Short mmCIF file of C-alpha atoms and ligand atoms in Angstrom, two decimals:
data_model
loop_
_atom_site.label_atom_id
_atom_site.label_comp_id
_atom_site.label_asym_id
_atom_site.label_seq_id
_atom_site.Cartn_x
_atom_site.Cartn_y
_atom_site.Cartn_z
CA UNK A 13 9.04 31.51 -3.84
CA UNK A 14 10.41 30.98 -0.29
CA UNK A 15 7.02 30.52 0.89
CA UNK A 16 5.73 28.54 -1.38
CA UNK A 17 8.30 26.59 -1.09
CA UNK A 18 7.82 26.33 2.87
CA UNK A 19 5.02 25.70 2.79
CA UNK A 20 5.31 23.28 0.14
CA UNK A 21 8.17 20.83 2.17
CA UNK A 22 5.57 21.26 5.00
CA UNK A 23 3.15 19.51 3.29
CA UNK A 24 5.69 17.05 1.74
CA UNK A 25 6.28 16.50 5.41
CA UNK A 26 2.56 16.01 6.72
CA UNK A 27 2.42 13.38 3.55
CA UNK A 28 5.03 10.90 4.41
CA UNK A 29 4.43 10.95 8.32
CA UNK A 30 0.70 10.09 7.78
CA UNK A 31 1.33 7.00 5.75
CA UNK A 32 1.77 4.63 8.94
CA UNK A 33 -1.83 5.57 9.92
CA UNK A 34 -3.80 5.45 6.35
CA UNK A 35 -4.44 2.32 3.86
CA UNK A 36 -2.02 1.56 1.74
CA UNK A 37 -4.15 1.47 -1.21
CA UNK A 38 -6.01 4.66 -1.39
CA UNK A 39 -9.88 4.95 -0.48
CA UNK A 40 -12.65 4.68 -2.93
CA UNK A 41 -13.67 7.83 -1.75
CA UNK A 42 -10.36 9.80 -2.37
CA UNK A 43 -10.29 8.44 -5.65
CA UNK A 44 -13.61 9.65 -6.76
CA UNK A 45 -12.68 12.96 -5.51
CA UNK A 46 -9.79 12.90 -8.45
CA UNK A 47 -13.22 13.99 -10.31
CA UNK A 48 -12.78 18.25 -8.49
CA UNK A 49 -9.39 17.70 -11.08
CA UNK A 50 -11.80 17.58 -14.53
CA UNK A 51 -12.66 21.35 -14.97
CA UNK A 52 -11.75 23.26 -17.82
CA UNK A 53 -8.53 25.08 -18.23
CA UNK A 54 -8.28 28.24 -15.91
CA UNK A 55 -9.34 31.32 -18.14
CA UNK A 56 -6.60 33.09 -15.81
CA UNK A 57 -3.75 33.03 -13.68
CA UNK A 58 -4.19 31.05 -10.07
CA UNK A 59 -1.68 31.81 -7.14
CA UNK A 60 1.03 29.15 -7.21
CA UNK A 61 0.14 28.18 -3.19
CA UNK A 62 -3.65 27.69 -4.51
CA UNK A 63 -2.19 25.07 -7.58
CA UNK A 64 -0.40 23.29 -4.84
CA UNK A 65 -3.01 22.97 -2.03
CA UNK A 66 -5.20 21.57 -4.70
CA UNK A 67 -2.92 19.14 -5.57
CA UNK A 68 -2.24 18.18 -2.07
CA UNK A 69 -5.62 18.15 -1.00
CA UNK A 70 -7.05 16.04 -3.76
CA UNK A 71 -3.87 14.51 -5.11
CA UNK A 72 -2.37 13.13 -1.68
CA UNK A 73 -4.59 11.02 -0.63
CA UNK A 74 -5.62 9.19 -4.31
CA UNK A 75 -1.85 8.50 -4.07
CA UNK A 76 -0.60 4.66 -3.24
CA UNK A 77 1.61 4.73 -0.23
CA UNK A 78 4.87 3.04 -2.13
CA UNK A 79 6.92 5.82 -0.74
CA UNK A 80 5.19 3.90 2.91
CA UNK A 81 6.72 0.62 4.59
CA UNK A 82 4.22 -1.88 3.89
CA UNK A 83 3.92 -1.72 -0.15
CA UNK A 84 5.20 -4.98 -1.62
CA UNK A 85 3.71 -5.16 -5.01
CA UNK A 86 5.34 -5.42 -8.52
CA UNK A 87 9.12 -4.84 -7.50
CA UNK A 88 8.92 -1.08 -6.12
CA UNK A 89 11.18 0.35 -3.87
CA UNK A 90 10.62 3.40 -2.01
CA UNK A 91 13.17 6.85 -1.72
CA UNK A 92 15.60 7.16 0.40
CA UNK A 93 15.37 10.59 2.67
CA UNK A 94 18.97 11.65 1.28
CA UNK A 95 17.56 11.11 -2.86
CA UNK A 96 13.62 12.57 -2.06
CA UNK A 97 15.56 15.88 -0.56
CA UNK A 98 18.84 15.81 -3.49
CA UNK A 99 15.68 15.14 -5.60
CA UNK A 100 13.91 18.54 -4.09
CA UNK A 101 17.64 20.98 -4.82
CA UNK A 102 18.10 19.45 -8.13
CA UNK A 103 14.55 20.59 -8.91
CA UNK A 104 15.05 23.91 -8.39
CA UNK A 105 18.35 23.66 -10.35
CA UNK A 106 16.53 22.66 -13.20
CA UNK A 107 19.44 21.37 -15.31
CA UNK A 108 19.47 19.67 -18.68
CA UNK A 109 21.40 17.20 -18.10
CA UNK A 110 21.97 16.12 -21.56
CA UNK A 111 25.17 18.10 -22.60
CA UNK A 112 28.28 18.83 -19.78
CA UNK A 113 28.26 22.42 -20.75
CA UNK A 114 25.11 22.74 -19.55
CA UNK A 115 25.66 21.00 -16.41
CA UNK A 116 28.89 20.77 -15.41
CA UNK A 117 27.44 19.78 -11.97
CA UNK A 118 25.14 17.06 -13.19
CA UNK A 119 27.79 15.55 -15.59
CA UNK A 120 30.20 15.36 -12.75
CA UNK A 121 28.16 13.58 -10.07
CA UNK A 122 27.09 11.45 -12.89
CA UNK A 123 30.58 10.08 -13.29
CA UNK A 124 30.88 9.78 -9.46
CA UNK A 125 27.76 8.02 -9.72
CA UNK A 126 28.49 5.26 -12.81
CA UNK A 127 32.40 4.56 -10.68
CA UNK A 128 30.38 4.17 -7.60
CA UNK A 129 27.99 2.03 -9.43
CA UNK A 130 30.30 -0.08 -10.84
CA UNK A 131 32.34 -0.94 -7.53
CA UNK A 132 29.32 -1.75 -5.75
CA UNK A 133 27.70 -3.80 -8.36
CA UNK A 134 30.95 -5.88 -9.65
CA UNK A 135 31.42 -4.77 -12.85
CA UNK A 136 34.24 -4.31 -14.49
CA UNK A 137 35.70 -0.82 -15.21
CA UNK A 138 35.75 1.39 -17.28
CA UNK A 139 31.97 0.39 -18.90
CA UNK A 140 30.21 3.05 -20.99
CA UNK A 141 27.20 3.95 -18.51
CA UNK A 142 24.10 5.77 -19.80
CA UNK A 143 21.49 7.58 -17.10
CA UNK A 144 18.29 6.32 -18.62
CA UNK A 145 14.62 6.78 -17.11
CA UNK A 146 13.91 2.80 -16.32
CA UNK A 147 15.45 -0.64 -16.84
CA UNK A 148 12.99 -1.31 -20.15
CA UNK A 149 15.22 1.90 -21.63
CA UNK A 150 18.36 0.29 -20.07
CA UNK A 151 17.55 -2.96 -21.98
CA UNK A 152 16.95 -1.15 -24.98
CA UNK A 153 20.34 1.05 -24.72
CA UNK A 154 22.16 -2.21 -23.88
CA UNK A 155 20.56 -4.23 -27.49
CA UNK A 156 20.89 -1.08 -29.13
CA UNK A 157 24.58 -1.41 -28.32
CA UNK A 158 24.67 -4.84 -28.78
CA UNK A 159 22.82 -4.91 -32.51
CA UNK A 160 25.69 -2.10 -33.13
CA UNK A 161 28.53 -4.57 -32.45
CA UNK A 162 27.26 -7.72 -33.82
CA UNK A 163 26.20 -5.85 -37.05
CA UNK A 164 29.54 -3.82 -37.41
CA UNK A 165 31.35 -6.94 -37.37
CA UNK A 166 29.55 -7.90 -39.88
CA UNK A 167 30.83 -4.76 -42.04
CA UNK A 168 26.34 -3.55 -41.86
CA UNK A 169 26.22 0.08 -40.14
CA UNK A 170 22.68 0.23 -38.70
CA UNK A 171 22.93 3.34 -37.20
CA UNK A 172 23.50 4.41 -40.82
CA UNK A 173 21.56 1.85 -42.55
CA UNK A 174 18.58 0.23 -40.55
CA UNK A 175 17.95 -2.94 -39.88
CA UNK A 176 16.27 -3.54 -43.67
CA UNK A 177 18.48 -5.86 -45.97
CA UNK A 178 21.00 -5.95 -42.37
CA UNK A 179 22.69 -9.61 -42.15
CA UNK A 180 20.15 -11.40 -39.48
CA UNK A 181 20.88 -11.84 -35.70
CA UNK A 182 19.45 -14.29 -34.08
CA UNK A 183 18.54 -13.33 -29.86
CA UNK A 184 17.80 -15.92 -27.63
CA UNK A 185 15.73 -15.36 -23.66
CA UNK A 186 14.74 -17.71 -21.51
CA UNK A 187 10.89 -18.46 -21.57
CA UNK A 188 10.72 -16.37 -18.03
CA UNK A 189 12.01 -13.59 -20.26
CA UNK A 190 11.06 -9.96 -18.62
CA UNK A 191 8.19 -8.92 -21.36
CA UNK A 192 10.82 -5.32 -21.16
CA UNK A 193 13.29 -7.45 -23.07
CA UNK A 194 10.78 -8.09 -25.60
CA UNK A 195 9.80 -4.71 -25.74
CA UNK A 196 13.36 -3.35 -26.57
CA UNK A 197 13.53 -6.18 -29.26
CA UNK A 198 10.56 -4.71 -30.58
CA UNK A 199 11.31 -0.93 -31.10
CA UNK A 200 14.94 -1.98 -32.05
CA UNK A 201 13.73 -3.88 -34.83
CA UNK A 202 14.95 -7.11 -33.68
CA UNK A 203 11.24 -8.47 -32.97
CA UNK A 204 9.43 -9.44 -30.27
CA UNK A 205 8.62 -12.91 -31.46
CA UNK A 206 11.57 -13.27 -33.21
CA UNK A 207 14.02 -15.23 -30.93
CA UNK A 208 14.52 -18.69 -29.36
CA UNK A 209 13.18 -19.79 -26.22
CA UNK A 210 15.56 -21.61 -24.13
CA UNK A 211 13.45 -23.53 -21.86
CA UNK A 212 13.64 -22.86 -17.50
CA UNK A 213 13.49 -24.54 -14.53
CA UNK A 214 10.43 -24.58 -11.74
CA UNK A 215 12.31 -21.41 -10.68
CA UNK A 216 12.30 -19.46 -13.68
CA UNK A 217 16.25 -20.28 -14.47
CA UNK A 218 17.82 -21.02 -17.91
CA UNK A 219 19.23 -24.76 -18.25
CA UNK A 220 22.44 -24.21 -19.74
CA UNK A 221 22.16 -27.12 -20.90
CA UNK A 222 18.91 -26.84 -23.13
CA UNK A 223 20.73 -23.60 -25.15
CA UNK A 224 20.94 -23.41 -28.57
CA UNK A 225 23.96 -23.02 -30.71
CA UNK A 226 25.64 -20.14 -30.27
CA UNK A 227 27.81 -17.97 -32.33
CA UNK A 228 28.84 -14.95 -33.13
CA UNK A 229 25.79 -13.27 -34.88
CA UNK A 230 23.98 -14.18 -31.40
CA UNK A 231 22.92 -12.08 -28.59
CA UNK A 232 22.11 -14.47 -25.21
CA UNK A 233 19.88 -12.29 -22.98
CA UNK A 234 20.12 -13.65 -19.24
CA UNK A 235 18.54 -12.47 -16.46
CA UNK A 236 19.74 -11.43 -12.46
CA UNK A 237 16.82 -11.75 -10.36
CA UNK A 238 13.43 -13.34 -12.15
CA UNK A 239 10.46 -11.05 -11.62
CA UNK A 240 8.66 -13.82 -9.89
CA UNK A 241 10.85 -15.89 -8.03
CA UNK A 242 13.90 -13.48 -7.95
CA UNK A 243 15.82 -16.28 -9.62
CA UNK A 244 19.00 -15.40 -10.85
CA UNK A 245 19.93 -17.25 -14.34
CA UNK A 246 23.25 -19.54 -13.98
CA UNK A 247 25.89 -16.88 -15.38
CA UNK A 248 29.12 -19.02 -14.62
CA UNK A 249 27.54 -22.00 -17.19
CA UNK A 250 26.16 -19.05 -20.14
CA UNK A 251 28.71 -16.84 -20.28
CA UNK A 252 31.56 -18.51 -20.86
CA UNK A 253 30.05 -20.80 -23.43
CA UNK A 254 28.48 -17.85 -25.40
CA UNK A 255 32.02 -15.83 -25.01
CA UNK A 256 33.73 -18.42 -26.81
CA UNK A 257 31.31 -18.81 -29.47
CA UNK A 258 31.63 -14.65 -30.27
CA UNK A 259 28.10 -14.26 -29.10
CA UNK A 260 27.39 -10.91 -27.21
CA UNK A 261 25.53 -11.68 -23.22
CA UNK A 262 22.46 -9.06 -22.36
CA UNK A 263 21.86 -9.22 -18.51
CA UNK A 264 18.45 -8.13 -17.06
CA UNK A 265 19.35 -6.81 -13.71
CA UNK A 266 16.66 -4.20 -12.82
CA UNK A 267 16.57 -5.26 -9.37
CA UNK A 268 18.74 -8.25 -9.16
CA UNK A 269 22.40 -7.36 -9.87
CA UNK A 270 21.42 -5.05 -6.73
CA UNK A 271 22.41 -8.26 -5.00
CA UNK A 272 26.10 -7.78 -5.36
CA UNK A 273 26.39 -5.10 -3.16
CA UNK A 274 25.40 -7.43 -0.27
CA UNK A 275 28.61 -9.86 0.30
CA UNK A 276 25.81 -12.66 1.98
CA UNK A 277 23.65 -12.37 -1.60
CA UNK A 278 27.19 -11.41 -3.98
CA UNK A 279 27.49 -15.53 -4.77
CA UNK A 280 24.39 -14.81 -6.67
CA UNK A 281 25.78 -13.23 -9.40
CA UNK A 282 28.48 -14.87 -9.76
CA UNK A 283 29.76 -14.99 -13.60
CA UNK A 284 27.26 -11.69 -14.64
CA UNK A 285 29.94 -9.76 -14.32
CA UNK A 286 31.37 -11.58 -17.60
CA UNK A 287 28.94 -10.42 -19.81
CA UNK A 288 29.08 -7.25 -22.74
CA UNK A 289 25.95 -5.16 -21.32
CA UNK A 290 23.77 -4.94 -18.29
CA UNK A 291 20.12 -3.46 -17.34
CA UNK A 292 19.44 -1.90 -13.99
CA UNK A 293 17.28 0.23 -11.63
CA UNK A 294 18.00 2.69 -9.58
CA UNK A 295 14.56 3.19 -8.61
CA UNK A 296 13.70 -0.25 -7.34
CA UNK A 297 16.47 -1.86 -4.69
CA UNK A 298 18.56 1.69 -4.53
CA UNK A 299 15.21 3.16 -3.42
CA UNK A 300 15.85 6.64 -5.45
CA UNK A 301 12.91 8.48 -6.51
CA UNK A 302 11.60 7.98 -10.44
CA UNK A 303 12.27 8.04 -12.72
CA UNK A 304 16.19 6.04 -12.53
CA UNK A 305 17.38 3.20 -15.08
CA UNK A 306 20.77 2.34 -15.75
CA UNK A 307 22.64 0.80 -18.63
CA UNK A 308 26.34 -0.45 -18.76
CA UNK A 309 28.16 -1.61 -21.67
CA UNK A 310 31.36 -3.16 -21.42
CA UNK A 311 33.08 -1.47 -24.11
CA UNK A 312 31.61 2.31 -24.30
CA UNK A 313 32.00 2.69 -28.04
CA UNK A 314 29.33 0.32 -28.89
CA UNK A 315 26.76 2.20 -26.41
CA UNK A 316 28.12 5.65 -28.03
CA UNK A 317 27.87 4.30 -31.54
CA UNK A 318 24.65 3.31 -31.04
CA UNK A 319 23.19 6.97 -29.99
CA UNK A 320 26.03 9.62 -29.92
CA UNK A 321 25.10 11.89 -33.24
CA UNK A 322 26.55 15.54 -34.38
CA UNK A 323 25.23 18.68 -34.68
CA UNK A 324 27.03 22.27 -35.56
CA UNK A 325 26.31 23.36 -32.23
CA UNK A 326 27.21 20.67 -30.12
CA UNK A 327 30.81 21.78 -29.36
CA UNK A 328 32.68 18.92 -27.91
CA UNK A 329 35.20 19.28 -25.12
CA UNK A 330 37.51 16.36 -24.01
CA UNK A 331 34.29 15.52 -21.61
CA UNK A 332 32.13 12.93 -21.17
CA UNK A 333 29.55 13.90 -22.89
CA UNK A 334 25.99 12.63 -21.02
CA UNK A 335 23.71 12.25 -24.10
CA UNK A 336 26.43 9.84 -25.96
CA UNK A 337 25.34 7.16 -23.99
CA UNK A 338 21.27 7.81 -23.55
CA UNK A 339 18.90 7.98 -26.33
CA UNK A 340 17.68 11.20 -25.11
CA UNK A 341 19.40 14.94 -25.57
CA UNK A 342 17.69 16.93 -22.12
CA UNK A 343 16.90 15.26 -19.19
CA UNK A 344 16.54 15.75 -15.68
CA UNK A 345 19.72 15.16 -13.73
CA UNK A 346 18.82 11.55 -12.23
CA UNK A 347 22.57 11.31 -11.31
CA UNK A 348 21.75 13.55 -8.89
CA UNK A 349 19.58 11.02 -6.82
CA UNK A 350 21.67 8.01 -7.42
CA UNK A 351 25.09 9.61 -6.04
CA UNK A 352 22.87 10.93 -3.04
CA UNK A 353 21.51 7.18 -1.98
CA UNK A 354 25.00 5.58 -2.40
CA UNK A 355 27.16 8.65 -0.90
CA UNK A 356 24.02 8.47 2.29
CA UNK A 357 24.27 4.58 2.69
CA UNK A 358 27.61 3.97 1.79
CA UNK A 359 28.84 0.53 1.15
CA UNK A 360 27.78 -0.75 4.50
CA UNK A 361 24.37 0.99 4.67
CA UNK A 362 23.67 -0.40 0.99
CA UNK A 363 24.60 -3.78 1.67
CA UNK A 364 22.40 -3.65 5.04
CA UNK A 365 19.38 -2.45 2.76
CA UNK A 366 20.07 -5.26 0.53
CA UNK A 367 20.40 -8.21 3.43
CA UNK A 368 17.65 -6.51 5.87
CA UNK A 369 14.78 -6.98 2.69
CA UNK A 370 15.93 -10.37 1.77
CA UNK A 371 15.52 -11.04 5.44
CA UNK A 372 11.71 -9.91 5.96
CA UNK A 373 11.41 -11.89 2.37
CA UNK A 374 12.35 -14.90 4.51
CA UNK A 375 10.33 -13.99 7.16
CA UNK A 376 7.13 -13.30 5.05
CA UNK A 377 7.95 -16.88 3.60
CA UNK A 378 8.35 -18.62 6.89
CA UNK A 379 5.14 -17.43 8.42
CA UNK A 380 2.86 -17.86 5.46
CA UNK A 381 4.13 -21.52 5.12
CA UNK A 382 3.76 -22.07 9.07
CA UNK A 383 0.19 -20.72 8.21
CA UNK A 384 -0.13 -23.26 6.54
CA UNK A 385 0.04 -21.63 2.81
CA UNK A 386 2.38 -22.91 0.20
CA UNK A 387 5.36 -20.65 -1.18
CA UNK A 388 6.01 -21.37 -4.37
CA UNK A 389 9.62 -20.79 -4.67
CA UNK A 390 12.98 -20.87 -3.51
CA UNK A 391 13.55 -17.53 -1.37
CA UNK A 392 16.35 -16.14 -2.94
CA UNK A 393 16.21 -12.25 -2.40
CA UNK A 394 13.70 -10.40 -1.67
CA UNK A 395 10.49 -12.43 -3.52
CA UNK A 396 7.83 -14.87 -2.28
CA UNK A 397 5.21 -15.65 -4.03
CA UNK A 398 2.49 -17.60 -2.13
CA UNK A 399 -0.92 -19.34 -2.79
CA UNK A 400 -3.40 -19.55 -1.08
CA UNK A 401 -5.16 -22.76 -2.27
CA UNK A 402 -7.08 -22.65 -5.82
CA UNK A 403 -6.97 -19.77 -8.48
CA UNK A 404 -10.23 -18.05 -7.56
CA UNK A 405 -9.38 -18.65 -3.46
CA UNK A 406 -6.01 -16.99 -3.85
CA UNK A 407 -7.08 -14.22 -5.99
CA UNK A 408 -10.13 -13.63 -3.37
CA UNK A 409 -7.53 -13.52 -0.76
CA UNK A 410 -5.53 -11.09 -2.45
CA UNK A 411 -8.11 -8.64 -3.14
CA UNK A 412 -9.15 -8.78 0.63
CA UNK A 413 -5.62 -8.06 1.70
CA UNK A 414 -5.46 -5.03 -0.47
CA UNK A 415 -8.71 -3.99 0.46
CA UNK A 416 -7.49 -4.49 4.18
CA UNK A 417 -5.24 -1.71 3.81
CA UNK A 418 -2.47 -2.67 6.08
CA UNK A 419 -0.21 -3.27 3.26
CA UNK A 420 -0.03 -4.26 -0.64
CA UNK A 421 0.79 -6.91 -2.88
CA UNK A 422 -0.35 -8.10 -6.12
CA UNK A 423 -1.24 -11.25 -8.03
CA UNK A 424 0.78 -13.28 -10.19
CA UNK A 425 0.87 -16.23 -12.32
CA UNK A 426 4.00 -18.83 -11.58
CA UNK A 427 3.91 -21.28 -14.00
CA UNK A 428 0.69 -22.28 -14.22
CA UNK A 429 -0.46 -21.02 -10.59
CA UNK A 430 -1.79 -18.11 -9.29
CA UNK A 431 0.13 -16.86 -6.53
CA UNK A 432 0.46 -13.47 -4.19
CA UNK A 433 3.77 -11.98 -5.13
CA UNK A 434 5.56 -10.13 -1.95
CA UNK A 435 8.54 -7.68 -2.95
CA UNK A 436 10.46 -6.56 0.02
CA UNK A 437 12.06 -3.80 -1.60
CA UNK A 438 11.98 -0.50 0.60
CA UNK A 439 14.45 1.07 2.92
CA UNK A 440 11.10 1.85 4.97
CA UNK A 441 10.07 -1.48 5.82
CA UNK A 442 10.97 -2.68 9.47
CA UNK A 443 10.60 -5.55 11.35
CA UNK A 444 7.84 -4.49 12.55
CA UNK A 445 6.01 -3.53 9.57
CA UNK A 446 6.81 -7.66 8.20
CA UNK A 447 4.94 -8.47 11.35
CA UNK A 448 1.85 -6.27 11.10
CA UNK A 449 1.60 -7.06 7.62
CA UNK A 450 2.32 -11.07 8.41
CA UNK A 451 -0.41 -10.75 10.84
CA UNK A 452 -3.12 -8.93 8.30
CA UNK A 453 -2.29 -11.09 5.27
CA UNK A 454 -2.90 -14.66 7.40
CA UNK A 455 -6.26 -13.35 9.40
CA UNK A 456 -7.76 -12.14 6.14
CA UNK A 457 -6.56 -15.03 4.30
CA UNK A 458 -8.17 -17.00 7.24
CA UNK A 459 -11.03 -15.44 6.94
CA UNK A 460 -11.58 -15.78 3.08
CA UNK A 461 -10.75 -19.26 3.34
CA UNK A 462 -13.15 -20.38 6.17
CA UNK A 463 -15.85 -17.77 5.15
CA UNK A 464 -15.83 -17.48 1.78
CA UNK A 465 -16.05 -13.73 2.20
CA UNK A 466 -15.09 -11.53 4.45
CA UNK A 467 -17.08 -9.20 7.07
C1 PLP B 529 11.03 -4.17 -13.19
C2 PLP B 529 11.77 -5.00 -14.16
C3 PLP B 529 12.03 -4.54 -15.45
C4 PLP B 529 11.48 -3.25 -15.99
O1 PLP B 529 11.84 -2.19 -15.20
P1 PLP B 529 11.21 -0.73 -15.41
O2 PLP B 529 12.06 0.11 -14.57
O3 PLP B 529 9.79 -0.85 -14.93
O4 PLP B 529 11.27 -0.43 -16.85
C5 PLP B 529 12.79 -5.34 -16.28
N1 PLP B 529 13.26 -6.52 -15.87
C6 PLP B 529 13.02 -7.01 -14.63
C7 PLP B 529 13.60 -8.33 -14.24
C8 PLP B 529 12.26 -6.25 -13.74
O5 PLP B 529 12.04 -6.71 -12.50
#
């Protein structure tokens, strides 16, 4: 074991320090080599150092370099050393993290983690706070809580009942609604197609003013940091209004509500922080390895309601207990990770993480536009999304720049045009990595432009 484990770091090691020199996106080549993996199931044994050299050898390089400093596609942060190596010792732990008695370590730094969480993101305390495996699963805990309350009032138990013969709620999203919302309406038996649109602005915002009624058999879902644009929806208008009509406010915060914890971005949120339940990543802006969602509910009964169920031998102790507030019983301890990145950065080092991307974002947006490309919206956080002339033009640019391999980032459609989206949202990336990757994305742009093609 000590060996293999060595050995193993070693190679962990050779990994991440050859990521400045390779393509971002991997090689054609290395991913036709992913073909040595289809053989049939071993007969026998194979020496664990064999396994893992094959899976270094083929797997490392058909990997894409996100964990690198020049991936800026979907919204994708990298890991922090402090959570890849907390990551590494909590592996070879191997807790459940499910029930305190089984981890009395993991339950622990996961209450650490949630007070941490909720100084640094401006919620209020105490919040129920559920360790989930994304922000789609954190949307989903925070409706599941919220279809709970709304129906409870209503003197329906759905945990109990279902949602068959329930009294109806009516859910309203913005029409830049995060297609994760809509896939938490769907498995909670709310319906994906089932809500109102409230129409947006050219950035992607709500217009409080274009809401529907509300009242209190409503649940508003707003949003902290639009996919695209990084838009944040305006909080301080919605969530008073729905508050005094009894309706119950969903925010979408995977990466946005990250803002907070940067006093230059913290205006952004202002008024989120009045709502009933909240979405986040861990694994995007807090750069913590995967799989890390987070879910906070104002008032932890309704997120405990919701999942918390009883079993003869599930022997409760005046603990927390973990799998009250998740929708899973065992899990990996993904506390672990996110009390490593905030007790590494600390308050300054996270709000420095949080200013220093929104500043390349800037930077990327400034020299594309002096390049004479457009940028299609207001540079908020960390997002630009930029075209590059006509659909087919800008997705041909694209392509080249991935192909380029000095860094990555994917195609999007802004309403109505196609656009490169750029997501600053590594620890990794430097000033000098915005620069190298400024410099690739305008001479292959340049190139596609002028040529056509590109040699
Ligand atoms: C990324 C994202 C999600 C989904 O997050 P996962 O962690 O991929 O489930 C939801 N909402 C917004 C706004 C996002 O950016």
């Amino acid at each position: 074991m000590n060996h293999l484990l060595k050995a193993t770091a070693e190679r962990a090691w050779r990994y991440l320090d050859g990521l400045d020199d390779r393509s971002v996106a991997p090689s054609a080549d290395a991913i036709a080599t992913l073909r040595r993996l289809d053989e049939p199931l071993p007969e026998g044994p194979t020496d664990p150092q064999a396994v893992v050299a094959l899976l270094d050898e083929v797997g490392s390089p058909a990997t894409v370099a996100t964990a690198g400093s020049r991936y800026f596609g979907f919204v994708v942060g990298g890991a922090l050393p402090a959570t890849v190596a907390a990551n590494w010792l909590a592996t070879a732990w191997d807790q459940n993290a499910g029930v305190a008695a089984l981890s009395p370590i993991a339950a622990k730094l996961e209450e650490v983690a949630m007070r941490w969480l909720l100084d640094v993101l401006r919620l209020p305390a105490p919040c129920g706070v559920g360790f989930v495996t994304c922000a789609t699963q954190a949307n989903f805990a925070g409706l599941a809580a919220a279809r709970h309350a709304l129906l409870a009032r209503q003197g329906w138990d759905v945990e109990k009942l279902g949602v068959f013969g329930a009294p109806p709620i009516t859910v309203v999203v913005g029409e830049e609604v995060h297609v994760s919302v809509l896939r938490a309406l769907m498995t909670l038996g709310l319906g994906r197609d089932r809500n109102i649109r409230a129409p947006v602005d050219g950035q992607g915002r709500i217009r409080a003013d274009s809401l529907p009624p509300l009242d209190d058999t409503t649940i508003v879902c707003i949003q902290a940091g639009n996919v695209n644009t990084g838009a944040f929806d305006p909080a301080d208008e919605i969530v008073p209004r729905a508050k005094t009509a009894g309706a119950w406010v969903h925010v979408d915060g995977a990466f946005g509500l990250w803002a907070g914890a940067a006093p230059s971005h913290a205006h952004l949120i202002r008024g989120f922080d009045g709502a009933d339940s909240w979405a986040t990543d861990a694994h995007k802006w807090l750069n913590v390895p995967y799989d890390s969602g987070i879910v906070v509910v104002r008032e932890p009964q309704h997120l405990r309601a919701a999942f918390s169920i009883t079993a003869p031998y599930l022997v409760r102790g005046e603990q927390r207990e973990p799998e009250d507030y998740t929708p899973e019983f065992s899990r990996r301890a993904r506390g672990v990770e996110v009390w490593a990145a905030l007790r590494s950065l600390g308050r300054e080092g996270l709000a420095h993480l949080i200013e220093r991307t929104c500043r390349h974002a800037a930077r990327f947006a400034q020299g594309l536009r002096a390049a004479g490309y457009d940028v299609l919206n207001d540079v908020v956080i960390n997002q630009v999304l930029v075209s590059f002339g006509d659909a087919a033009t800008t997705r041909r640019v694209i392509t080249a720049i991935q192909e380029e391999g000095t860094c990555w980032a994917g195609a999007s459609v802004w309403q109505g045009r196609t656009a490169m989206r750029i997501s600053v949202s590594s620890w990794a990336t430097t000033d000098q990595d915005v620069e190298r990757s400024l410099e690739a994305m305008i001479r292959v742009a340049a190139q596609v432009v002028r040529g056509g093609g590109r040699d």
